CSV table of C-alpha atoms and ligand atoms in Angstrom, one decimal:
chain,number,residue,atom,x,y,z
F,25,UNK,CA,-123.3,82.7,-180.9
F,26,UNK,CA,-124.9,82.4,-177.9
F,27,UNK,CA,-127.2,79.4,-179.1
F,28,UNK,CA,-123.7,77.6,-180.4
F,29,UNK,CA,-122.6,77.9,-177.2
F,30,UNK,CA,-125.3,76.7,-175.0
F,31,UNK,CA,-125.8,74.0,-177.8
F,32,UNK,CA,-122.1,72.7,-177.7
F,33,UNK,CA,-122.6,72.8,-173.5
F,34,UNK,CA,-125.2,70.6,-174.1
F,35,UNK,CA,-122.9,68.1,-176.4
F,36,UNK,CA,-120.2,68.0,-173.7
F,37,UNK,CA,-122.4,67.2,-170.9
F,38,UNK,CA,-123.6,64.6,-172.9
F,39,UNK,CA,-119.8,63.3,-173.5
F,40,UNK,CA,-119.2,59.7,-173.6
F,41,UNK,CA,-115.9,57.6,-174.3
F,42,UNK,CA,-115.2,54.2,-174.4
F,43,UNK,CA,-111.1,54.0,-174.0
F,44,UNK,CA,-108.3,56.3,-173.6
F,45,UNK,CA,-108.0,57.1,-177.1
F,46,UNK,CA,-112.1,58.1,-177.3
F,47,UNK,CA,-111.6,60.2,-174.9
F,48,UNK,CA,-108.1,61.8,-176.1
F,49,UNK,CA,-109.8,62.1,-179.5
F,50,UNK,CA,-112.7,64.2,-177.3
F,51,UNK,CA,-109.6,66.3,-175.6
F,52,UNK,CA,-108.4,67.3,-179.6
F,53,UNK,CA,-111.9,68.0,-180.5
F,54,UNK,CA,-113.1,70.3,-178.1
F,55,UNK,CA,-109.5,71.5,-175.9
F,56,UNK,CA,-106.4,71.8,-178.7
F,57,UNK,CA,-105.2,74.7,-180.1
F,58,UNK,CA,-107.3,74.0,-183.3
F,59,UNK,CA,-110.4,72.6,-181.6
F,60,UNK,CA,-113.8,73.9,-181.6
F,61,UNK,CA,-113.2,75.8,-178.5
F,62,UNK,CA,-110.2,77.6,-179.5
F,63,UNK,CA,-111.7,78.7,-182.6
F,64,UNK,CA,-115.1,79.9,-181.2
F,65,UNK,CA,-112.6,82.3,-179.3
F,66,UNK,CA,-111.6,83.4,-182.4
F,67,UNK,CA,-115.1,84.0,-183.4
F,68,UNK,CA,-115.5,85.9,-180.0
F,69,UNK,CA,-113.4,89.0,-181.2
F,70,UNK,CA,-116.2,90.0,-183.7
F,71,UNK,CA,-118.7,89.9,-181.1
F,72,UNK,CA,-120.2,93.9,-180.1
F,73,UNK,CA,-119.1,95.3,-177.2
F,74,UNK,CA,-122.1,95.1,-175.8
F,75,UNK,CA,-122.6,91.3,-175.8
F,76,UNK,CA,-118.5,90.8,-174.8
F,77,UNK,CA,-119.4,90.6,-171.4
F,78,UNK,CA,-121.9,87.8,-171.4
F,79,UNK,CA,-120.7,85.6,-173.7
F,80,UNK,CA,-117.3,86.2,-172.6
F,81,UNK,CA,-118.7,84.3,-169.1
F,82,UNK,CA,-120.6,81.6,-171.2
F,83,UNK,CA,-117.2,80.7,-173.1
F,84,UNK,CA,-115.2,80.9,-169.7
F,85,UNK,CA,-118.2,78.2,-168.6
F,86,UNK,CA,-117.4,76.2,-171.5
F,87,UNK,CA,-113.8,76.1,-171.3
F,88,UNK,CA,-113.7,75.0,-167.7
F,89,UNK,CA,-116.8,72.6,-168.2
F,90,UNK,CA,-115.5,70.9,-171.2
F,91,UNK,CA,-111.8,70.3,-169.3
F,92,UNK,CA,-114.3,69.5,-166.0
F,93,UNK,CA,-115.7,66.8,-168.2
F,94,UNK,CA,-112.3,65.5,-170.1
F,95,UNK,CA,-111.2,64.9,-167.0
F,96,UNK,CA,-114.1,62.9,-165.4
F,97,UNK,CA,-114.5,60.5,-168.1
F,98,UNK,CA,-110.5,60.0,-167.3
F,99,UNK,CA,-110.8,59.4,-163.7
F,100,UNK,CA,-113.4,57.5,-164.2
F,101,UNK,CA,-111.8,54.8,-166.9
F,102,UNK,CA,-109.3,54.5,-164.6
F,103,UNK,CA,-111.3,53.7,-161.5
F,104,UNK,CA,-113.5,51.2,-163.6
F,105,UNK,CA,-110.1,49.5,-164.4
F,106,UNK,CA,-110.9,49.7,-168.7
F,107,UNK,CA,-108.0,51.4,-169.1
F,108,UNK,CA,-107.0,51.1,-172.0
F,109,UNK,CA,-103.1,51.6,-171.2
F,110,UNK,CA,-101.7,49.0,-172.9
F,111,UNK,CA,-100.0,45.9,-170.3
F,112,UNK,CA,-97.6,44.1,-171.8
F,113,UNK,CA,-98.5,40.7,-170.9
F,114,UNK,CA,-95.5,38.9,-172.4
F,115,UNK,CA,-92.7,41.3,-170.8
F,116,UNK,CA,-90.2,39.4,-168.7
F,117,UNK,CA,-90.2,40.2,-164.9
F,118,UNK,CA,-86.5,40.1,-164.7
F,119,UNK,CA,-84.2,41.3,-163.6
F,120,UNK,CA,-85.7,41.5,-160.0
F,121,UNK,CA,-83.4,43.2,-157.2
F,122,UNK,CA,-83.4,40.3,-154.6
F,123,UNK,CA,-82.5,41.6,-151.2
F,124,UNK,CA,-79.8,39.7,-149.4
F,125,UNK,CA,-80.6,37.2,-146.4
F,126,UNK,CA,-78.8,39.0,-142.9
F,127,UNK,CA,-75.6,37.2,-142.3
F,128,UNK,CA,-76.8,35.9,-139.6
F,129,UNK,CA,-80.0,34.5,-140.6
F,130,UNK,CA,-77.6,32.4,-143.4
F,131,UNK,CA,-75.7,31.2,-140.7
F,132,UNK,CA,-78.3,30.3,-138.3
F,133,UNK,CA,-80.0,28.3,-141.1
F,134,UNK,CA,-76.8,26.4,-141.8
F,135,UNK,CA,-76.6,25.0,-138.8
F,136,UNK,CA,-80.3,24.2,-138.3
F,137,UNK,CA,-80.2,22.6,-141.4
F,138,UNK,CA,-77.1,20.7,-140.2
F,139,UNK,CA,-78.8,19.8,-137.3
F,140,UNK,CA,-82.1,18.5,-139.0
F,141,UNK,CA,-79.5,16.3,-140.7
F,142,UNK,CA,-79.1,14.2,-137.6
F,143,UNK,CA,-82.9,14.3,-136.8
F,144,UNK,CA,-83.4,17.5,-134.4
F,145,UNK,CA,-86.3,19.5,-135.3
F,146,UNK,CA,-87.4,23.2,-134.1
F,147,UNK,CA,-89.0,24.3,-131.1
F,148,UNK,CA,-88.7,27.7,-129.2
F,149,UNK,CA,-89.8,29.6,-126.8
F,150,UNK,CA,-90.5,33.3,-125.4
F,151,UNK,CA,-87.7,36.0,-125.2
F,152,UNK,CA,-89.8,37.5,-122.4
F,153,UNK,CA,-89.2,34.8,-119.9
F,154,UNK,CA,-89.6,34.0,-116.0
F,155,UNK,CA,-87.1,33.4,-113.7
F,156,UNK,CA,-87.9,30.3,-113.7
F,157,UNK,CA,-87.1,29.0,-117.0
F,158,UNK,CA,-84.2,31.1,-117.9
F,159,UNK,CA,-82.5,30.2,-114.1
F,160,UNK,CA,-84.2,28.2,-111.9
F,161,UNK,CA,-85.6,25.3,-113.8
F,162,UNK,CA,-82.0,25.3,-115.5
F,163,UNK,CA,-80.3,24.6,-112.2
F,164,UNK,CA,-78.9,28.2,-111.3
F,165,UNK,CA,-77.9,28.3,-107.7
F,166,UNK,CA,-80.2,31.4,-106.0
F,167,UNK,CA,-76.7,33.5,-105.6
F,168,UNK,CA,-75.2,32.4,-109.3
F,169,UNK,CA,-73.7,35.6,-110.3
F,170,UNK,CA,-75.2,35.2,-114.0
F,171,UNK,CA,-78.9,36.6,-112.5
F,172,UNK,CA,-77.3,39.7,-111.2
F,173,UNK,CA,-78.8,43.0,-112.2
F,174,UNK,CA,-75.6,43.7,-114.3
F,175,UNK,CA,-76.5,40.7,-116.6
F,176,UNK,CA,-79.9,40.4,-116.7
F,177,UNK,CA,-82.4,43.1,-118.0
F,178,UNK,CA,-85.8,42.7,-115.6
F,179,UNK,CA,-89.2,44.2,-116.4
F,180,UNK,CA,-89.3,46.6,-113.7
F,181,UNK,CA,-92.5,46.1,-112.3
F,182,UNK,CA,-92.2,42.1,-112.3
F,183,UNK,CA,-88.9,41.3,-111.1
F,184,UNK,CA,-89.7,37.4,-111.6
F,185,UNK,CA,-90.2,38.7,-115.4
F,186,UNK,CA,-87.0,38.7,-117.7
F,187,UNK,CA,-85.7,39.1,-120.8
F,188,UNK,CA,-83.5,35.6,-121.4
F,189,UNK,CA,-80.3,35.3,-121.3
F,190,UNK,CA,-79.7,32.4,-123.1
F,191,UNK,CA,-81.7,30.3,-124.8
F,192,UNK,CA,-81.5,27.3,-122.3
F,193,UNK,CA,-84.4,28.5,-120.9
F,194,UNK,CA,-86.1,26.8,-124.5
F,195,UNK,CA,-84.9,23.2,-122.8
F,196,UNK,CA,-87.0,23.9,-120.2
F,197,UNK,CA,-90.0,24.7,-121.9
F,198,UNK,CA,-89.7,21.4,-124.2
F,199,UNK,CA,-88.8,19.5,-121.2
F,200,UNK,CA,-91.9,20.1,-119.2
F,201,UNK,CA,-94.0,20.2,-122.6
F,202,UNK,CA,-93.5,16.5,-123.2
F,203,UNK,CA,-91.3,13.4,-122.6
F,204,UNK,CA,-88.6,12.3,-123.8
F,205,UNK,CA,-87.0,11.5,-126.8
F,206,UNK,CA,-86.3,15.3,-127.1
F,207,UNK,CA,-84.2,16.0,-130.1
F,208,UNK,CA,-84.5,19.8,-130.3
F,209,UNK,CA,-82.7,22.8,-131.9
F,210,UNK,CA,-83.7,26.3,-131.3
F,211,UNK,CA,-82.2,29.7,-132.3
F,212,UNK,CA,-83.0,32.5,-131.2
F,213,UNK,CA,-82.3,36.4,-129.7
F,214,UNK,CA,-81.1,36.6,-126.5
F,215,UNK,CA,-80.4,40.2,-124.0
F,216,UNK,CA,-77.5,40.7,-121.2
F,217,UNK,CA,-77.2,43.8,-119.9
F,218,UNK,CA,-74.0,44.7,-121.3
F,219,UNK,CA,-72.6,48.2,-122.7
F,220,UNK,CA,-72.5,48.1,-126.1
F,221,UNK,CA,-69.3,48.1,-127.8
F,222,UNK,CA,-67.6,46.4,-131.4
F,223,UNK,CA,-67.3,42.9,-129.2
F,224,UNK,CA,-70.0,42.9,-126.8
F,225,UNK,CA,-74.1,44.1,-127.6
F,226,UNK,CA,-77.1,44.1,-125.4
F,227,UNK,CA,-78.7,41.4,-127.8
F,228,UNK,CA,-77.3,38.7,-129.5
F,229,UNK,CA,-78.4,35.2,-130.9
F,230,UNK,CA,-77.8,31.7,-129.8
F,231,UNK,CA,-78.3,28.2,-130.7
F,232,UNK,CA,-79.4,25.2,-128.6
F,233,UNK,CA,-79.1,22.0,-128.9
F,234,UNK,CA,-80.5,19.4,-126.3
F,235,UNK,CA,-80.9,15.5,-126.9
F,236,UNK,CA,-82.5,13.2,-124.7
F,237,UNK,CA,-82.9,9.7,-124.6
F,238,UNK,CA,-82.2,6.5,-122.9
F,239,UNK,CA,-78.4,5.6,-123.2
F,240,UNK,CA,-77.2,9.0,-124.3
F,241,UNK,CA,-73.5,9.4,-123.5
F,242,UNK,CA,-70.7,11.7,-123.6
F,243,UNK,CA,-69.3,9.6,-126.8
F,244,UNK,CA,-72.6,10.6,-128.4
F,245,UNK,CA,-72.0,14.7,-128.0
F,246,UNK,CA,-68.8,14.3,-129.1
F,247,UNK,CA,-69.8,12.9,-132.5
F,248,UNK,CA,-72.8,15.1,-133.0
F,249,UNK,CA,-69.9,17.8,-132.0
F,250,UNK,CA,-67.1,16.5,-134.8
F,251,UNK,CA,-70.0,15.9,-137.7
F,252,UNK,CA,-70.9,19.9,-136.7
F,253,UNK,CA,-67.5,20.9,-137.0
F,254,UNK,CA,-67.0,19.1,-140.3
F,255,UNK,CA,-69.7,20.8,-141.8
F,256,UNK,CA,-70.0,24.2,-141.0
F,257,UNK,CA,-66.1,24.7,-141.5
F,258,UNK,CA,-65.2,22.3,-143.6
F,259,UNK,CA,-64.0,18.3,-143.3
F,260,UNK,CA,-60.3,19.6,-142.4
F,261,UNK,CA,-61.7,21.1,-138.6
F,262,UNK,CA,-60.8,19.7,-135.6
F,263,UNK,CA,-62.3,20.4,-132.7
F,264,UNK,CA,-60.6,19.7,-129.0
F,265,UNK,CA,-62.9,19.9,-126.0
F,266,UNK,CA,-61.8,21.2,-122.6
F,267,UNK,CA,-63.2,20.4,-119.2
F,268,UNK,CA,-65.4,23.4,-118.1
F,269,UNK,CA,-68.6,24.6,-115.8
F,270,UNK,CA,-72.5,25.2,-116.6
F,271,UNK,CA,-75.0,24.8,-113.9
F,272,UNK,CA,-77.1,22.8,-116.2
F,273,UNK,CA,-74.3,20.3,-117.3
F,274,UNK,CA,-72.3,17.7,-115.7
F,275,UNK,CA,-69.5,16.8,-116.7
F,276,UNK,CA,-69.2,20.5,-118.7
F,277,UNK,CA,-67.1,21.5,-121.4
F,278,UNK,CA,-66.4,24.0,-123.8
F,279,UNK,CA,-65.2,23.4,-127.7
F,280,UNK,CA,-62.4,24.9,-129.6
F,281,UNK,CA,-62.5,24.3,-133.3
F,282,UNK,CA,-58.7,24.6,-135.2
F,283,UNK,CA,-58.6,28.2,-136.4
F,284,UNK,CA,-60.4,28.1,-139.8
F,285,UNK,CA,-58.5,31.2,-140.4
F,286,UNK,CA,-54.8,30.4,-140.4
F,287,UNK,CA,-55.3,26.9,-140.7
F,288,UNK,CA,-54.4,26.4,-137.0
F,289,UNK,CA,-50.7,27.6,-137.9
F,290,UNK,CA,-51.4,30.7,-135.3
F,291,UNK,CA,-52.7,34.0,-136.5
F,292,UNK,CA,-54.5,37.3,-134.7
F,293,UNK,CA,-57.4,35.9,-134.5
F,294,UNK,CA,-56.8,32.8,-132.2
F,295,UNK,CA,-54.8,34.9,-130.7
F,296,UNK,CA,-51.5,32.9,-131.9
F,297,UNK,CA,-53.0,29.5,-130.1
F,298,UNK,CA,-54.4,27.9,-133.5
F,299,UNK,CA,-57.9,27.4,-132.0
F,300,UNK,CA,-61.1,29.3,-131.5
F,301,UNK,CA,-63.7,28.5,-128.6
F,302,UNK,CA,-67.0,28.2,-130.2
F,303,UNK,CA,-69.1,26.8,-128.0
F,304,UNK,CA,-70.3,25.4,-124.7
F,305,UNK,CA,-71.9,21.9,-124.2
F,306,UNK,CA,-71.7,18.8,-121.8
F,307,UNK,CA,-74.3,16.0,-120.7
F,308,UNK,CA,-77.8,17.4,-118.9
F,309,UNK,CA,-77.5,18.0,-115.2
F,310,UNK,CA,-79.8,15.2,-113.3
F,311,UNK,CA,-81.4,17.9,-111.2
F,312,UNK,CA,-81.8,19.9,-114.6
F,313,UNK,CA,-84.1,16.2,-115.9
F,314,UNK,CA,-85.8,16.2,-112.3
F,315,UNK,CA,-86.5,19.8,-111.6
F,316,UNK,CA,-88.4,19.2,-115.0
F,317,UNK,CA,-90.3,15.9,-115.1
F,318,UNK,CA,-88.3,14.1,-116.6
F,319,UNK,CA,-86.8,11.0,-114.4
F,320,UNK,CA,-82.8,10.8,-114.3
F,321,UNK,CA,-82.5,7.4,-113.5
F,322,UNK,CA,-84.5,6.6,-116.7
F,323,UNK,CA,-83.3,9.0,-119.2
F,324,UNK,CA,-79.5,11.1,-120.1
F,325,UNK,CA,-78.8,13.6,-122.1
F,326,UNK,CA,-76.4,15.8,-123.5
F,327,UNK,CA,-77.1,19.9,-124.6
F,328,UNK,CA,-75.2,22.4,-125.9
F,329,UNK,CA,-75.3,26.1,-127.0
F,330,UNK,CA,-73.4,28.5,-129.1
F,331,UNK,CA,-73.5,32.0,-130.3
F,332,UNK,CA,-74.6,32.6,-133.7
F,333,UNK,CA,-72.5,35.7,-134.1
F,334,UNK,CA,-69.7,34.1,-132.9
F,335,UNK,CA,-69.9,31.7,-135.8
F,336,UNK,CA,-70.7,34.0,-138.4
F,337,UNK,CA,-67.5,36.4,-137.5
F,338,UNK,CA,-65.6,33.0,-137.9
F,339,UNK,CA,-67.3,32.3,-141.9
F,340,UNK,CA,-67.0,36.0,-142.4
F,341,UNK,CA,-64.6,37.7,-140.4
F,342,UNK,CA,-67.0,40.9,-139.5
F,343,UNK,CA,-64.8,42.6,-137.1
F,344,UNK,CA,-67.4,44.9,-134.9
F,345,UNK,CA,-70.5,43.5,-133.8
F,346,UNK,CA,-72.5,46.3,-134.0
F,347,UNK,CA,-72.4,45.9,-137.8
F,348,UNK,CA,-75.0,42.9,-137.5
F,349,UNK,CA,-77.7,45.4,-136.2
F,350,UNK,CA,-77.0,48.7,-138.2
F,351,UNK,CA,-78.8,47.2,-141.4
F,352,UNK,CA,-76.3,49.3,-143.4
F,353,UNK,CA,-76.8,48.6,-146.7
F,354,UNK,CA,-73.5,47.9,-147.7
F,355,UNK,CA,-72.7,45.9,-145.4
F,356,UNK,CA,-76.0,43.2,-146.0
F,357,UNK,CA,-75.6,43.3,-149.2
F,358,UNK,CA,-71.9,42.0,-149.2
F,359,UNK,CA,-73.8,38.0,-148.2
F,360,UNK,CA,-75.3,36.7,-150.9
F,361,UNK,CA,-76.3,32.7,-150.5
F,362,UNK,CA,-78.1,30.1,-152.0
F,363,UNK,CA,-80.5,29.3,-148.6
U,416,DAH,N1,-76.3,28.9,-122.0
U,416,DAH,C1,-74.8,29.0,-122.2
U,416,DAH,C2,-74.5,30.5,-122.3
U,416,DAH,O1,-75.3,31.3,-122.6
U,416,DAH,C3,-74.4,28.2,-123.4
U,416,DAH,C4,-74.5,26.8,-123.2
U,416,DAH,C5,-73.5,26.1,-122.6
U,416,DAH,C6,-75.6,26.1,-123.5
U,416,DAH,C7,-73.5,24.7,-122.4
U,416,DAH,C8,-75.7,24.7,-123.3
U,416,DAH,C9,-74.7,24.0,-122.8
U,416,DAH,O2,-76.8,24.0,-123.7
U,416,DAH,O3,-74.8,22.7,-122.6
U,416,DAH,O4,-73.3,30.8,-122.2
């Protein structure tokens, strides 16, 4: 018996398989219930006393070396990528679970693609800004109460180093990259050091719009304004523009649209009134063109920003803010869109 058994370790160690089935086929031989393993343990009943002991250790050796080996041919067909597993080549890949774009990435890409419409491209610039960009350069008076601590989160070591708080500070950066014409659109996050609540968050998103020419006039903004209007809320909106105040705009004004929600009949959500303010806007401050590089007496402009989760609670009606940055499931995967 011993000579079988030394004679069959031999056979295993010599084991090869070509596929998954070779080697399955191997696993029946020498490993099932009715394989020659199993029935050499049979066999090993009738052996004397005497002998029990050592071939009892030789057929342990077997057992383990012939699973040992069972098992390395496996690993190894795997590795060597023959597996024989059968791919089904022709199965459909659908259905695929599509995540859902964030609300407020649909809406931001509405409007930049209304915007590309009338020939303003991209640009942007850093969240991490200087003083300069996000105040100075944008005409901010060195007491304006908008670079007070309360607003404005400063990296502690380098109080001329911000985080913006509006992305005006993105018209500076084009402005004193190049001359004009500028016809620029840039989203983007901004951060105001505010306590976080369901209508006010440290972070939010804007949109900016600045165009600069020769010849560009009030008359001009208001168009670009009416054509925004029409399209993000539909050919019905009006829109109604009161007189207001921006360092970095002169003459300044801010612009209601009719209340897309009642209609502008009067309802909670403009408060009764019939219209919504949605954003800010007005013709570029001369000192804004000089302070960088750009000369006022050749060129105008108009700019104008607005809050991108302002507009989105407007399409959707997403009563706490703080829903935009839980990423609760539920919640994203109400948007579905096309874009
Ligand atoms: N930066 C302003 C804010 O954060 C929004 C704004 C108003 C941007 C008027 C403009 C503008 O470009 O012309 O409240």
């Amino acid at each position: 018996m011993i000579e079988k058994i030394e004679e069959i370790l031999q056979e295993i160690e010599n084991l090869k398989a070509n596929s998954e089935q070779d080697i399955e086929a191997l696993r029946i031989k020498y490993l099932s219930k009715k394989g020659i393993i199993s029935e050499m343990m049979n066999d090993f009943r009738s052996v004397p006393a005497e002998l029990k002991r050592e071939i009892g250790q030789k057929m342990n050796l077997l057992k383990t070396n012939a699973q040992n080996k069972i098992n390395a041919l496996r690993e190894s067909m795997q590795n060597s990528g023959q597996s024989q597993e059968i791919l089904d080549m022709t199965r459909t890949a659908y259905p695929i679970q599509l995540g859902t774009r964030h609300p407020l990435s649909i809406v931001k890409n509405e409007i930049i693609d209304i915007f590309s419409r009338l020939g303003f491209v991209l640009a942007d610039g850093p969240e991490v800004e200087d003083d300069w960009h996000v105040f100075s350069a944008m005409n901010f008076a060195e007491d304006h109460p908008a670079r007070d601590m309360q607003d404005t989160f400063f990296v502690e070591a380098h109080p001329d180093i911000i985080l913006r708080t509006h992305t005006s500070s993105v018209q500076s950066r084009v402005m004193e990259a190049g001359q004009p014409p500028i016809r620029i659109i840039c989203p983007g996050r901004v951060y105001r050091n505010e306590a976080i609540s369901y209508r006010a968050h440290c972070f939010f998103h804007q949109v900016e719009a600045l165009y600069i020419d020769k010849n560009v006039s009030f008359a001009d903004l208001k168009q670009v304004l009416l054509y925004f209007a029409k399209e993000m809320f539909g050919s019905d909106t009006k829109i109604r523009l009161r007189p207001s105040y921006f360092p970095f705009t002169e003459p300044s004004a801010e612009m209601d649209i009719s209340c897309n929600i009642c209609g502008g009949k009067g309802c909670p959500f403009c408060k009764g009134t019939g219209w919504v303010e949605i954003l800010g806007c007005g013709m570029v401050d001369p000192n804004v063109l000089e302070l960088n590089g750009i000369d006022s007496k050749q060129y105008t402009g108009y700019a104008l920003g607005m809050g991108i989760e302002r507009i989105t609670n407007l399409k959707y009606q997403v009563k706490d803010l703080r829903m935009f940055s839980e990423n609760d499931i539920r919640f994203l995967r109400e948007f579905k869109s096309a874009n």
